């Protein structure tokens, strides 16, 4: 017999479906406040008239999208769903994964969001409902479930890269790879961009860390002082490249650069860079 602890909290998949549906719509309609504030600050400091005008238009676009309840960008992305599930939670009524996909399905239909997912990467037949989502599970202590929906457009996703550096490449190797990636991306990811950097783990873990870094608010630095300083240094170096808003030059190539790390093997130094456009969309809710 399986003994169920007295403190276990029970939840139903219908609550998951409703939450994911609403977050899918909200994430595509409303620019996060931290990103909006970063663009406003960039506009104040941007002296190049063309760049300043573009930042102004980006803000105007976000205001129209919010007022008219329409997508910030026509690429409403592939739904990336981060799920922090408390170990004391038991979901009833069906499959958690099916519930998340049903929420995406309903949200993209009701929100009139573009369906951008193909069933097979080679045959490329559209699934017509933007499923399946990319789901990342993380088991945490407690009896809560935190769901974050982060639609990821592929204009920026396609500019992302990963490298299996040698330990001897060291910190300079990491810096060079990040800056090289931004230079190669140029104006393609619709700058100003937000840059997620994952360092450590394995090939797949580094990529996950880079994507996870993009859902951290852009006004929050890494809690480790060394990496916080590295974020600031790299952001400064990225903006010196001069790509600027939409590639027309200026001070603001990137709004933020977030780094996440994980222990790694003695023989490895994996580094991943996941780029997002200025519409760094993410909405979360705790159940």
PDB file of C-alpha atoms in Angstrom:
ATOM      1  CA  UNK A   1       0.000   0.000   0.000  1.00  0.00           C
ATOM      2  CA  UNK A   2       1.085   3.573  -0.716  1.00  0.00           C
ATOM      3  CA  UNK A   3       0.819   5.865   2.272  1.00  0.00           C
ATOM      4  CA  UNK A   4      -0.291   9.374   1.377  1.00  0.00           C
ATOM      5  CA  UNK A   5       1.076  12.039   3.745  1.00  0.00           C
ATOM      6  CA  UNK A   6      -1.550  14.100   5.569  1.00  0.00           C
ATOM      7  CA  UNK A   7      -0.102  17.353   4.247  1.00  0.00           C
ATOM      8  CA  UNK A   8      -0.457  16.444   0.569  1.00  0.00           C
ATOM      9  CA  UNK A   9      -2.376  19.020  -1.459  1.00  0.00           C
ATOM     10  CA  UNK A  10      -4.663  17.882  -4.235  1.00  0.00           C
ATOM     11  CA  UNK A  11      -5.139  19.796  -7.442  1.00  0.00           C
ATOM     12  CA  UNK A  12      -7.179  19.198 -10.571  1.00  0.00           C
ATOM     13  CA  UNK A  13      -6.034  19.325 -14.184  1.00  0.00           C
ATOM     14  CA  UNK A  14      -8.876  21.716 -15.017  1.00  0.00           C
ATOM     15  CA  UNK A  15      -7.154  24.361 -12.913  1.00  0.00           C
ATOM     16  CA  UNK A  16      -3.939  23.738 -14.869  1.00  0.00           C
ATOM     17  CA  UNK A  17      -5.734  24.027 -18.226  1.00  0.00           C
ATOM     18  CA  UNK A  18      -7.393  27.322 -17.259  1.00  0.00           C
ATOM     19  CA  UNK A  19      -4.152  28.801 -15.942  1.00  0.00           C
ATOM     20  CA  UNK A  20      -2.045  27.858 -18.970  1.00  0.00           C
ATOM     21  CA  UNK A  21      -4.758  29.150 -21.329  1.00  0.00           C
ATOM     22  CA  UNK A  22      -4.869  32.528 -19.594  1.00  0.00           C
ATOM     23  CA  UNK A  23      -1.086  32.841 -19.321  1.00  0.00           C
ATOM     24  CA  UNK A  24      -0.657  32.005 -23.018  1.00  0.00           C
ATOM     25  CA  UNK A  25      -2.910  34.915 -23.942  1.00  0.00           C
ATOM     26  CA  UNK A  26      -1.573  37.371 -21.358  1.00  0.00           C
ATOM     27  CA  UNK A  27       2.068  36.676 -22.216  1.00  0.00           C
ATOM     28  CA  UNK A  28       1.415  37.486 -25.875  1.00  0.00           C
ATOM     29  CA  UNK A  29      -0.680  40.608 -25.235  1.00  0.00           C
ATOM     30  CA  UNK A  30       1.185  42.335 -22.418  1.00  0.00           C
ATOM     31  CA  UNK A  31       4.892  43.202 -22.306  1.00  0.00           C
ATOM     32  CA  UNK A  32       6.308  42.424 -18.819  1.00  0.00           C
ATOM     33  CA  UNK A  33       6.778  45.531 -16.678  1.00  0.00           C
ATOM     34  CA  UNK A  34      10.497  44.892 -16.167  1.00  0.00           C
ATOM     35  CA  UNK A  35      11.089  44.753 -19.933  1.00  0.00           C
ATOM     36  CA  UNK A  36       8.923  47.805 -20.560  1.00  0.00           C
ATOM     37  CA  UNK A  37      10.820  49.795 -17.927  1.00  0.00           C
ATOM     38  CA  UNK A  38      14.149  48.737 -19.449  1.00  0.00           C
ATOM     39  CA  UNK A  39      13.032  49.977 -22.881  1.00  0.00           C
ATOM     40  CA  UNK A  40      11.816  53.263 -21.365  1.00  0.00           C
ATOM     41  CA  UNK A  41      15.180  53.747 -19.680  1.00  0.00           C
ATOM     42  CA  UNK A  42      16.996  52.929 -22.923  1.00  0.00           C
ATOM     43  CA  UNK A  43      14.884  55.489 -24.771  1.00  0.00           C
ATOM     44  CA  UNK A  44      15.864  58.207 -22.281  1.00  0.00           C
ATOM     45  CA  UNK A  45      19.559  57.442 -22.737  1.00  0.00           C
ATOM     46  CA  UNK A  46      19.550  56.862 -26.501  1.00  0.00           C
ATOM     47  CA  UNK A  47      20.872  59.958 -28.307  1.00  0.00           C
ATOM     48  CA  UNK A  48      20.937  58.541 -31.860  1.00  0.00           C
ATOM     49  CA  UNK A  49      17.624  59.856 -33.333  1.00  0.00           C
ATOM     50  CA  UNK A  50      16.812  56.758 -35.402  1.00  0.00           C
ATOM     51  CA  UNK A  51      17.462  54.423 -32.465  1.00  0.00           C
ATOM     52  CA  UNK A  52      15.468  56.653 -30.116  1.00  0.00           C
ATOM     53  CA  UNK A  53      12.540  56.699 -32.548  1.00  0.00           C
ATOM     54  CA  UNK A  54      12.559  52.903 -32.860  1.00  0.00           C
ATOM     55  CA  UNK A  55      12.483  52.469 -29.081  1.00  0.00           C
ATOM     56  CA  UNK A  56       9.578  54.908 -28.956  1.00  0.00           C
ATOM     57  CA  UNK A  57       7.722  52.889 -31.608  1.00  0.00           C
ATOM     58  CA  UNK A  58       8.351  49.663 -29.690  1.00  0.00           C
ATOM     59  CA  UNK A  59       6.745  51.205 -26.600  1.00  0.00           C
ATOM     60  CA  UNK A  60       3.859  52.538 -28.657  1.00  0.00           C
ATOM     61  CA  UNK A  61       3.357  49.089 -30.174  1.00  0.00           C
ATOM     62  CA  UNK A  62       3.197  47.495 -26.722  1.00  0.00           C
ATOM     63  CA  UNK A  63       0.646  50.077 -25.565  1.00  0.00           C
ATOM     64  CA  UNK A  64      -1.570  49.426 -28.590  1.00  0.00           C
ATOM     65  CA  UNK A  65      -1.300  45.660 -28.101  1.00  0.00           C
ATOM     66  CA  UNK A  66      -2.361  45.952 -24.457  1.00  0.00           C
ATOM     67  CA  UNK A  67      -5.221  48.370 -25.180  1.00  0.00           C
ATOM     68  CA  UNK A  68      -6.563  46.444 -28.157  1.00  0.00           C
ATOM     69  CA  UNK A  69      -5.856  43.010 -26.652  1.00  0.00           C
ATOM     70  CA  UNK A  70      -3.777  41.761 -29.536  1.00  0.00           C
ATOM     71  CA  UNK A  71      -0.321  40.167 -29.824  1.00  0.00           C
ATOM     72  CA  UNK A  72       2.776  42.312 -29.308  1.00  0.00           C
ATOM     73  CA  UNK A  73       4.365  40.472 -32.255  1.00  0.00           C
ATOM     74  CA  UNK A  74       2.915  38.410 -35.093  1.00  0.00           C
ATOM     75  CA  UNK A  75       5.254  35.551 -34.110  1.00  0.00           C
ATOM     76  CA  UNK A  76       3.416  34.332 -31.032  1.00  0.00           C
ATOM     77  CA  UNK A  77       6.097  31.720 -30.593  1.00  0.00           C
ATOM     78  CA  UNK A  78       6.406  28.167 -29.486  1.00  0.00           C
ATOM     79  CA  UNK A  79       4.992  27.885 -25.978  1.00  0.00           C
ATOM     80  CA  UNK A  80       7.753  27.255 -23.435  1.00  0.00           C
ATOM     81  CA  UNK A  81       6.177  26.255 -20.130  1.00  0.00           C
ATOM     82  CA  UNK A  82       8.226  26.119 -16.938  1.00  0.00           C
ATOM     83  CA  UNK A  83       6.548  24.163 -14.142  1.00  0.00           C
ATOM     84  CA  UNK A  84       7.856  24.289 -10.570  1.00  0.00           C
ATOM     85  CA  UNK A  85       5.782  21.631  -8.850  1.00  0.00           C
ATOM     86  CA  UNK A  86       5.866  21.125  -5.100  1.00  0.00           C
ATOM     87  CA  UNK A  87       6.656  17.579  -4.024  1.00  0.00           C
ATOM     88  CA  UNK A  88       3.589  17.636  -1.762  1.00  0.00           C
ATOM     89  CA  UNK A  89       1.173  18.246  -4.650  1.00  0.00           C
ATOM     90  CA  UNK A  90      -0.842  15.533  -6.346  1.00  0.00           C
ATOM     91  CA  UNK A  91      -2.652  16.397  -9.586  1.00  0.00           C
ATOM     92  CA  UNK A  92      -5.932  14.577 -10.187  1.00  0.00           C
ATOM     93  CA  UNK A  93      -8.303  14.232 -13.102  1.00  0.00           C
ATOM     94  CA  UNK A  94      -5.833  13.401 -15.835  1.00  0.00           C
ATOM     95  CA  UNK A  95      -2.345  13.899 -17.178  1.00  0.00           C
ATOM     96  CA  UNK A  96      -0.455  17.050 -16.188  1.00  0.00           C
ATOM     97  CA  UNK A  97       1.295  17.162 -19.559  1.00  0.00           C
ATOM     98  CA  UNK A  98      -1.940  16.767 -21.495  1.00  0.00           C
ATOM     99  CA  UNK A  99      -3.494  19.510 -19.359  1.00  0.00           C
ATOM    100  CA  UNK A 100      -0.656  21.924 -20.169  1.00  0.00           C
ATOM    101  CA  UNK A 101      -0.994  21.238 -23.890  1.00  0.00           C
ATOM    102  CA  UNK A 102      -4.766  21.641 -23.692  1.00  0.00           C
ATOM    103  CA  UNK A 103      -4.242  25.015 -22.018  1.00  0.00           C
ATOM    104  CA  UNK A 104      -1.919  26.083 -24.833  1.00  0.00           C
ATOM    105  CA  UNK A 105      -4.408  24.779 -27.401  1.00  0.00           C
ATOM    106  CA  UNK A 106      -7.290  26.757 -25.910  1.00  0.00           C
ATOM    107  CA  UNK A 107      -5.229  29.889 -25.298  1.00  0.00           C
ATOM    108  CA  UNK A 108      -3.900  30.103 -28.830  1.00  0.00           C
ATOM    109  CA  UNK A 109      -7.395  29.577 -30.257  1.00  0.00           C
ATOM    110  CA  UNK A 110      -9.254  32.005 -27.972  1.00  0.00           C
ATOM    111  CA  UNK A 111      -6.504  34.618 -28.124  1.00  0.00           C
ATOM    112  CA  UNK A 112      -6.318  34.514 -31.942  1.00  0.00           C
ATOM    113  CA  UNK A 113      -2.613  33.746 -31.683  1.00  0.00           C
ATOM    114  CA  UNK A 114      -0.639  32.454 -34.649  1.00  0.00           C
ATOM    115  CA  UNK A 115      -0.130  28.693 -34.703  1.00  0.00           C
ATOM    116  CA  UNK A 116       3.548  28.165 -35.493  1.00  0.00           C
ATOM    117  CA  UNK A 117       4.263  24.540 -34.575  1.00  0.00           C
ATOM    118  CA  UNK A 118       4.799  21.780 -37.148  1.00  0.00           C
ATOM    119  CA  UNK A 119       4.289  18.133 -36.198  1.00  0.00           C
ATOM    120  CA  UNK A 120       7.532  16.897 -37.742  1.00  0.00           C
ATOM    121  CA  UNK A 121      10.728  18.926 -38.333  1.00  0.00           C
ATOM    122  CA  UNK A 122      11.199  17.491 -41.842  1.00  0.00           C
ATOM    123  CA  UNK A 123       7.656  16.936 -43.168  1.00  0.00           C
ATOM    124  CA  UNK A 124       6.532  20.253 -41.629  1.00  0.00           C
ATOM    125  CA  UNK A 125       2.753  19.861 -41.412  1.00  0.00           C
ATOM    126  CA  UNK A 126       1.260  22.429 -39.025  1.00  0.00           C
ATOM    127  CA  UNK A 127      -0.444  21.021 -35.906  1.00  0.00           C
ATOM    128  CA  UNK A 128      -2.926  23.942 -36.181  1.00  0.00           C
ATOM    129  CA  UNK A 129      -3.136  24.512 -32.421  1.00  0.00           C
ATOM    130  CA  UNK A 130       0.461  25.441 -31.458  1.00  0.00           C
ATOM    131  CA  UNK A 131       0.981  22.209 -29.539  1.00  0.00           C
ATOM    132  CA  UNK A 132       2.947  20.448 -28.305  1.00  0.00           C
ATOM    133  CA  UNK A 133       4.459  22.925 -25.877  1.00  0.00           C
ATOM    134  CA  UNK A 134       8.049  22.722 -24.686  1.00  0.00           C
ATOM    135  CA  UNK A 135       7.626  21.777 -21.016  1.00  0.00           C
ATOM    136  CA  UNK A 136      10.326  22.012 -18.355  1.00  0.00           C
ATOM    137  CA  UNK A 137       9.537  20.381 -15.016  1.00  0.00           C
ATOM    138  CA  UNK A 138      11.280  21.215 -11.765  1.00  0.00           C
ATOM    139  CA  UNK A 139      10.404  19.423  -8.521  1.00  0.00           C
ATOM    140  CA  UNK A 140      10.618  21.769  -5.538  1.00  0.00           C
ATOM    141  CA  UNK A 141       9.711  21.591  -1.833  1.00  0.00           C
ATOM    142  CA  UNK A 142       6.230  22.602  -0.738  1.00  0.00           C
ATOM    143  CA  UNK A 143       2.613  22.330  -1.867  1.00  0.00           C
ATOM    144  CA  UNK A 144       2.429  24.951  -4.599  1.00  0.00           C
ATOM    145  CA  UNK A 145       2.661  24.840  -8.384  1.00  0.00           C
ATOM    146  CA  UNK A 146       4.242  27.762 -10.239  1.00  0.00           C
ATOM    147  CA  UNK A 147       3.581  27.889 -13.965  1.00  0.00           C
ATOM    148  CA  UNK A 148       5.460  30.261 -16.272  1.00  0.00           C
ATOM    149  CA  UNK A 149       4.472  30.527 -19.928  1.00  0.00           C
ATOM    150  CA  UNK A 150       7.174  32.071 -22.125  1.00  0.00           C
ATOM    151  CA  UNK A 151       6.289  32.181 -25.848  1.00  0.00           C
ATOM    152  CA  UNK A 152       9.543  31.943 -27.842  1.00  0.00           C
ATOM    153  CA  UNK A 153       9.689  33.399 -31.323  1.00  0.00           C
ATOM    154  CA  UNK A 154      12.168  31.812 -33.687  1.00  0.00           C
ATOM    155  CA  UNK A 155      13.582  34.945 -35.273  1.00  0.00           C
ATOM    156  CA  UNK A 156      15.613  35.184 -32.077  1.00  0.00           C
ATOM    157  CA  UNK A 157      15.725  31.468 -31.257  1.00  0.00           C
ATOM    158  CA  UNK A 158      17.490  30.778 -34.552  1.00  0.00           C
ATOM    159  CA  UNK A 159      20.335  33.089 -33.512  1.00  0.00           C
ATOM    160  CA  UNK A 160      21.133  31.021 -30.406  1.00  0.00           C
ATOM    161  CA  UNK A 161      24.283  28.883 -30.125  1.00  0.00           C
ATOM    162  CA  UNK A 162      26.007  26.368 -27.897  1.00  0.00           C
ATOM    163  CA  UNK A 163      29.684  25.500 -27.518  1.00  0.00           C
ATOM    164  CA  UNK A 164      31.511  22.754 -25.696  1.00  0.00           C
ATOM    165  CA  UNK A 165      34.532  24.777 -24.659  1.00  0.00           C
ATOM    166  CA  UNK A 166      37.622  23.291 -23.071  1.00  0.00           C
ATOM    167  CA  UNK A 167      38.320  24.161 -19.432  1.00  0.00           C
ATOM    168  CA  UNK A 168      41.525  25.820 -20.628  1.00  0.00           C
ATOM    169  CA  UNK A 169      39.407  28.302 -22.626  1.00  0.00           C
ATOM    170  CA  UNK A 170      38.392  29.702 -19.264  1.00  0.00           C
ATOM    171  CA  UNK A 171      36.546  32.919 -18.599  1.00  0.00           C
ATOM    172  CA  UNK A 172      37.917  34.638 -21.692  1.00  0.00           C
ATOM    173  CA  UNK A 173      36.626  31.792 -23.847  1.00  0.00           C
ATOM    174  CA  UNK A 174      33.151  32.246 -22.377  1.00  0.00           C
ATOM    175  CA  UNK A 175      33.219  36.010 -22.955  1.00  0.00           C
ATOM    176  CA  UNK A 176      34.438  35.636 -26.522  1.00  0.00           C
ATOM    177  CA  UNK A 177      31.747  33.096 -27.350  1.00  0.00           C
ATOM    178  CA  UNK A 178      28.960  35.311 -26.008  1.00  0.00           C
ATOM    179  CA  UNK A 179      30.176  38.377 -27.899  1.00  0.00           C
ATOM    180  CA  UNK A 180      30.781  36.373 -31.083  1.00  0.00           C
ATOM    181  CA  UNK A 181      27.225  35.050 -30.920  1.00  0.00           C
ATOM    182  CA  UNK A 182      25.784  38.558 -30.654  1.00  0.00           C
ATOM    183  CA  UNK A 183      27.928  39.803 -33.555  1.00  0.00           C
ATOM    184  CA  UNK A 184      26.826  36.871 -35.732  1.00  0.00           C
ATOM    185  CA  UNK A 185      23.177  37.512 -34.845  1.00  0.00           C
ATOM    186  CA  UNK A 186      23.395  41.144 -35.910  1.00  0.00           C
ATOM    187  CA  UNK A 187      19.967  42.697 -36.512  1.00  0.00           C
ATOM    188  CA  UNK A 188      18.232  39.348 -37.159  1.00  0.00           C
ATOM    189  CA  UNK A 189      16.741  38.823 -33.659  1.00  0.00           C
ATOM    190  CA  UNK A 190      14.998  42.243 -33.647  1.00  0.00           C
ATOM    191  CA  UNK A 191      17.162  44.107 -31.142  1.00  0.00           C
ATOM    192  CA  UNK A 192      17.214  45.409 -28.523  1.00  0.00           C
ATOM    193  CA  UNK A 193      17.619  41.865 -27.318  1.00  0.00           C
ATOM    194  CA  UNK A 194      17.694  40.049 -24.013  1.00  0.00           C
ATOM    195  CA  UNK A 195      20.481  37.488 -23.728  1.00  0.00           C
ATOM    196  CA  UNK A 196      20.304  34.311 -21.667  1.00  0.00           C
ATOM    197  CA  UNK A 197      23.626  32.602 -20.959  1.00  0.00           C
ATOM    198  CA  UNK A 198      23.952  29.105 -19.507  1.00  0.00           C
ATOM    199  CA  UNK A 199      27.341  27.971 -18.237  1.00  0.00           C
ATOM    200  CA  UNK A 200      28.116  24.489 -16.968  1.00  0.00           C
ATOM    201  CA  UNK A 201      26.266  21.218 -16.649  1.00  0.00           C
ATOM    202  CA  UNK A 202      26.239  19.211 -19.871  1.00  0.00           C
ATOM    203  CA  UNK A 203      25.344  19.904 -23.519  1.00  0.00           C
ATOM    204  CA  UNK A 204      21.600  19.899 -22.834  1.00  0.00           C
ATOM    205  CA  UNK A 205      21.771  21.441 -19.357  1.00  0.00           C
ATOM    206  CA  UNK A 206      23.632  24.509 -20.594  1.00  0.00           C
ATOM    207  CA  UNK A 207      20.937  25.130 -23.212  1.00  0.00           C
ATOM    208  CA  UNK A 208      18.214  24.768 -20.592  1.00  0.00           C
ATOM    209  CA  UNK A 209      20.007  27.212 -18.281  1.00  0.00           C
ATOM    210  CA  UNK A 210      20.293  29.770 -21.082  1.00  0.00           C
ATOM    211  CA  UNK A 211      16.568  29.560 -21.792  1.00  0.00           C
ATOM    212  CA  UNK A 212      15.675  29.656 -18.099  1.00  0.00           C
ATOM    213  CA  UNK A 213      17.804  32.792 -17.732  1.00  0.00           C
ATOM    214  CA  UNK A 214      15.391  34.583 -20.075  1.00  0.00           C
ATOM    215  CA  UNK A 215      12.482  34.324 -17.643  1.00  0.00           C
ATOM    216  CA  UNK A 216      14.429  36.043 -14.868  1.00  0.00           C
ATOM    217  CA  UNK A 217      13.374  39.719 -14.634  1.00  0.00           C
ATOM    218  CA  UNK A 218      15.800  41.923 -16.548  1.00  0.00           C
ATOM    219  CA  UNK A 219      16.237  44.161 -13.502  1.00  0.00           C
ATOM    220  CA  UNK A 220      17.515  41.302 -11.331  1.00  0.00           C
ATOM    221  CA  UNK A 221      21.150  40.254 -11.421  1.00  0.00           C
ATOM    222  CA  UNK A 222      22.624  36.876 -10.545  1.00  0.00           C
ATOM    223  CA  UNK A 223      22.762  36.406  -6.774  1.00  0.00           C
ATOM    224  CA  UNK A 224      26.445  35.439  -7.000  1.00  0.00           C
ATOM    225  CA  UNK A 225      28.569  38.610  -7.010  1.00  0.00           C
ATOM    226  CA  UNK A 226      31.082  37.222  -9.521  1.00  0.00           C
ATOM    227  CA  UNK A 227      28.389  36.363 -12.064  1.00  0.00           C
ATOM    228  CA  UNK A 228      26.467  39.565 -11.342  1.00  0.00           C
ATOM    229  CA  UNK A 229      29.588  41.552 -12.252  1.00  0.00           C
ATOM    230  CA  UNK A 230      30.111  39.368 -15.321  1.00  0.00           C
ATOM    231  CA  UNK A 231      26.540  40.091 -16.464  1.00  0.00           C
ATOM    232  CA  UNK A 232      27.174  43.821 -16.205  1.00  0.00           C
ATOM    233  CA  UNK A 233      30.540  43.575 -17.977  1.00  0.00           C
ATOM    234  CA  UNK A 234      29.210  41.513 -20.856  1.00  0.00           C
ATOM    235  CA  UNK A 235      26.128  43.708 -21.279  1.00  0.00           C
ATOM    236  CA  UNK A 236      28.399  46.742 -21.549  1.00  0.00           C
ATOM    237  CA  UNK A 237      30.585  44.993 -24.127  1.00  0.00           C
ATOM    238  CA  UNK A 238      27.540  43.848 -26.120  1.00  0.00           C
ATOM    239  CA  UNK A 239      26.220  47.402 -26.310  1.00  0.00           C
ATOM    240  CA  UNK A 240      29.596  48.666 -27.479  1.00  0.00           C
ATOM    241  CA  UNK A 241      29.183  46.509 -30.602  1.00  0.00           C
ATOM    242  CA  UNK A 242      26.751  49.138 -31.855  1.00  0.00           C
ATOM    243  CA  UNK A 243      24.120  47.018 -33.603  1.00  0.00           C
ATOM    244  CA  UNK A 244      21.423  49.080 -31.903  1.00  0.00           C
ATOM    245  CA  UNK A 245      17.622  48.907 -32.064  1.00  0.00           C
ATOM    246  CA  UNK A 246      16.543  46.967 -35.160  1.00  0.00           C
ATOM    247  CA  UNK A 247      20.136  47.107 -36.404  1.00  0.00           C
ATOM    248  CA  UNK A 248      20.230  50.849 -37.127  1.00  0.00           C
ATOM    249  CA  UNK A 249      23.029  51.599 -34.672  1.00  0.00           C
ATOM    250  CA  UNK A 250      22.961  53.190 -31.257  1.00  0.00           C
ATOM    251  CA  UNK A 251      23.737  52.413 -27.631  1.00  0.00           C
ATOM    252  CA  UNK A 252      21.082  49.787 -27.042  1.00  0.00           C
ATOM    253  CA  UNK A 253      21.841  46.447 -28.660  1.00  0.00           C
ATOM    254  CA  UNK A 254      20.726  44.541 -25.542  1.00  0.00           C
ATOM    255  CA  UNK A 255      18.456  45.414 -22.626  1.00  0.00           C
ATOM    256  CA  UNK A 256      19.860  42.767 -20.310  1.00  0.00           C
ATOM    257  CA  UNK A 257      22.147  39.767 -20.079  1.00  0.00           C
ATOM    258  CA  UNK A 258      21.267  37.068 -17.553  1.00  0.00           C
ATOM    259  CA  UNK A 259      23.610  34.230 -16.596  1.00  0.00           C
ATOM    260  CA  UNK A 260      22.653  30.917 -14.975  1.00  0.00           C
ATOM    261  CA  UNK A 261      25.240  28.308 -13.985  1.00  0.00           C
ATOM    262  CA  UNK A 262      25.476  24.676 -12.887  1.00  0.00           C
ATOM    263  CA  UNK A 263      28.327  22.393 -11.759  1.00  0.00           C
ATOM    264  CA  UNK A 264      30.070  20.585 -14.596  1.00  0.00           C
ATOM    265  CA  UNK A 265      32.567  17.812 -15.372  1.00  0.00           C
ATOM    266  CA  UNK A 266      36.304  18.345 -14.847  1.00  0.00           C
ATOM    267  CA  UNK A 267      36.840  17.996 -18.609  1.00  0.00           C
ATOM    268  CA  UNK A 268      34.097  20.357 -19.766  1.00  0.00           C
ATOM    269  CA  UNK A 269      33.001  23.972 -20.038  1.00  0.00           C
ATOM    270  CA  UNK A 270      29.626  24.014 -21.851  1.00  0.00           C
ATOM    271  CA  UNK A 271      28.304  27.460 -22.754  1.00  0.00           C
ATOM    272  CA  UNK A 272      24.960  28.262 -24.369  1.00  0.00           C
ATOM    273  CA  UNK A 273      23.564  31.597 -25.507  1.00  0.00           C
ATOM    274  CA  UNK A 274      19.802  31.903 -25.980  1.00  0.00           C
ATOM    275  CA  UNK A 275      18.721  35.191 -27.530  1.00  0.00           C
ATOM    276  CA  UNK A 276      15.332  36.818 -27.206  1.00  0.00           C
ATOM    277  CA  UNK A 277      13.969  39.842 -29.024  1.00  0.00           C
ATOM    278  CA  UNK A 278      12.764  42.932 -27.156  1.00  0.00           C
ATOM    279  CA  UNK A 279       9.409  41.165 -26.722  1.00  0.00           C
ATOM    280  CA  UNK A 280      10.781  38.941 -23.973  1.00  0.00           C
ATOM    281  CA  UNK A 281       7.395  37.542 -23.051  1.00  0.00           C
ATOM    282  CA  UNK A 282       6.678  35.604 -19.894  1.00  0.00           C
ATOM    283  CA  UNK A 283       3.798  35.405 -17.451  1.00  0.00           C
ATOM    284  CA  UNK A 284       3.644  33.293 -14.319  1.00  0.00           C
ATOM    285  CA  UNK A 285       1.105  32.260 -11.707  1.00  0.00           C
ATOM    286  CA  UNK A 286       1.316  30.302  -8.482  1.00  0.00           C
ATOM    287  CA  UNK A 287      -1.472  27.806  -7.754  1.00  0.00           C
TER     288      UNK A 287
END
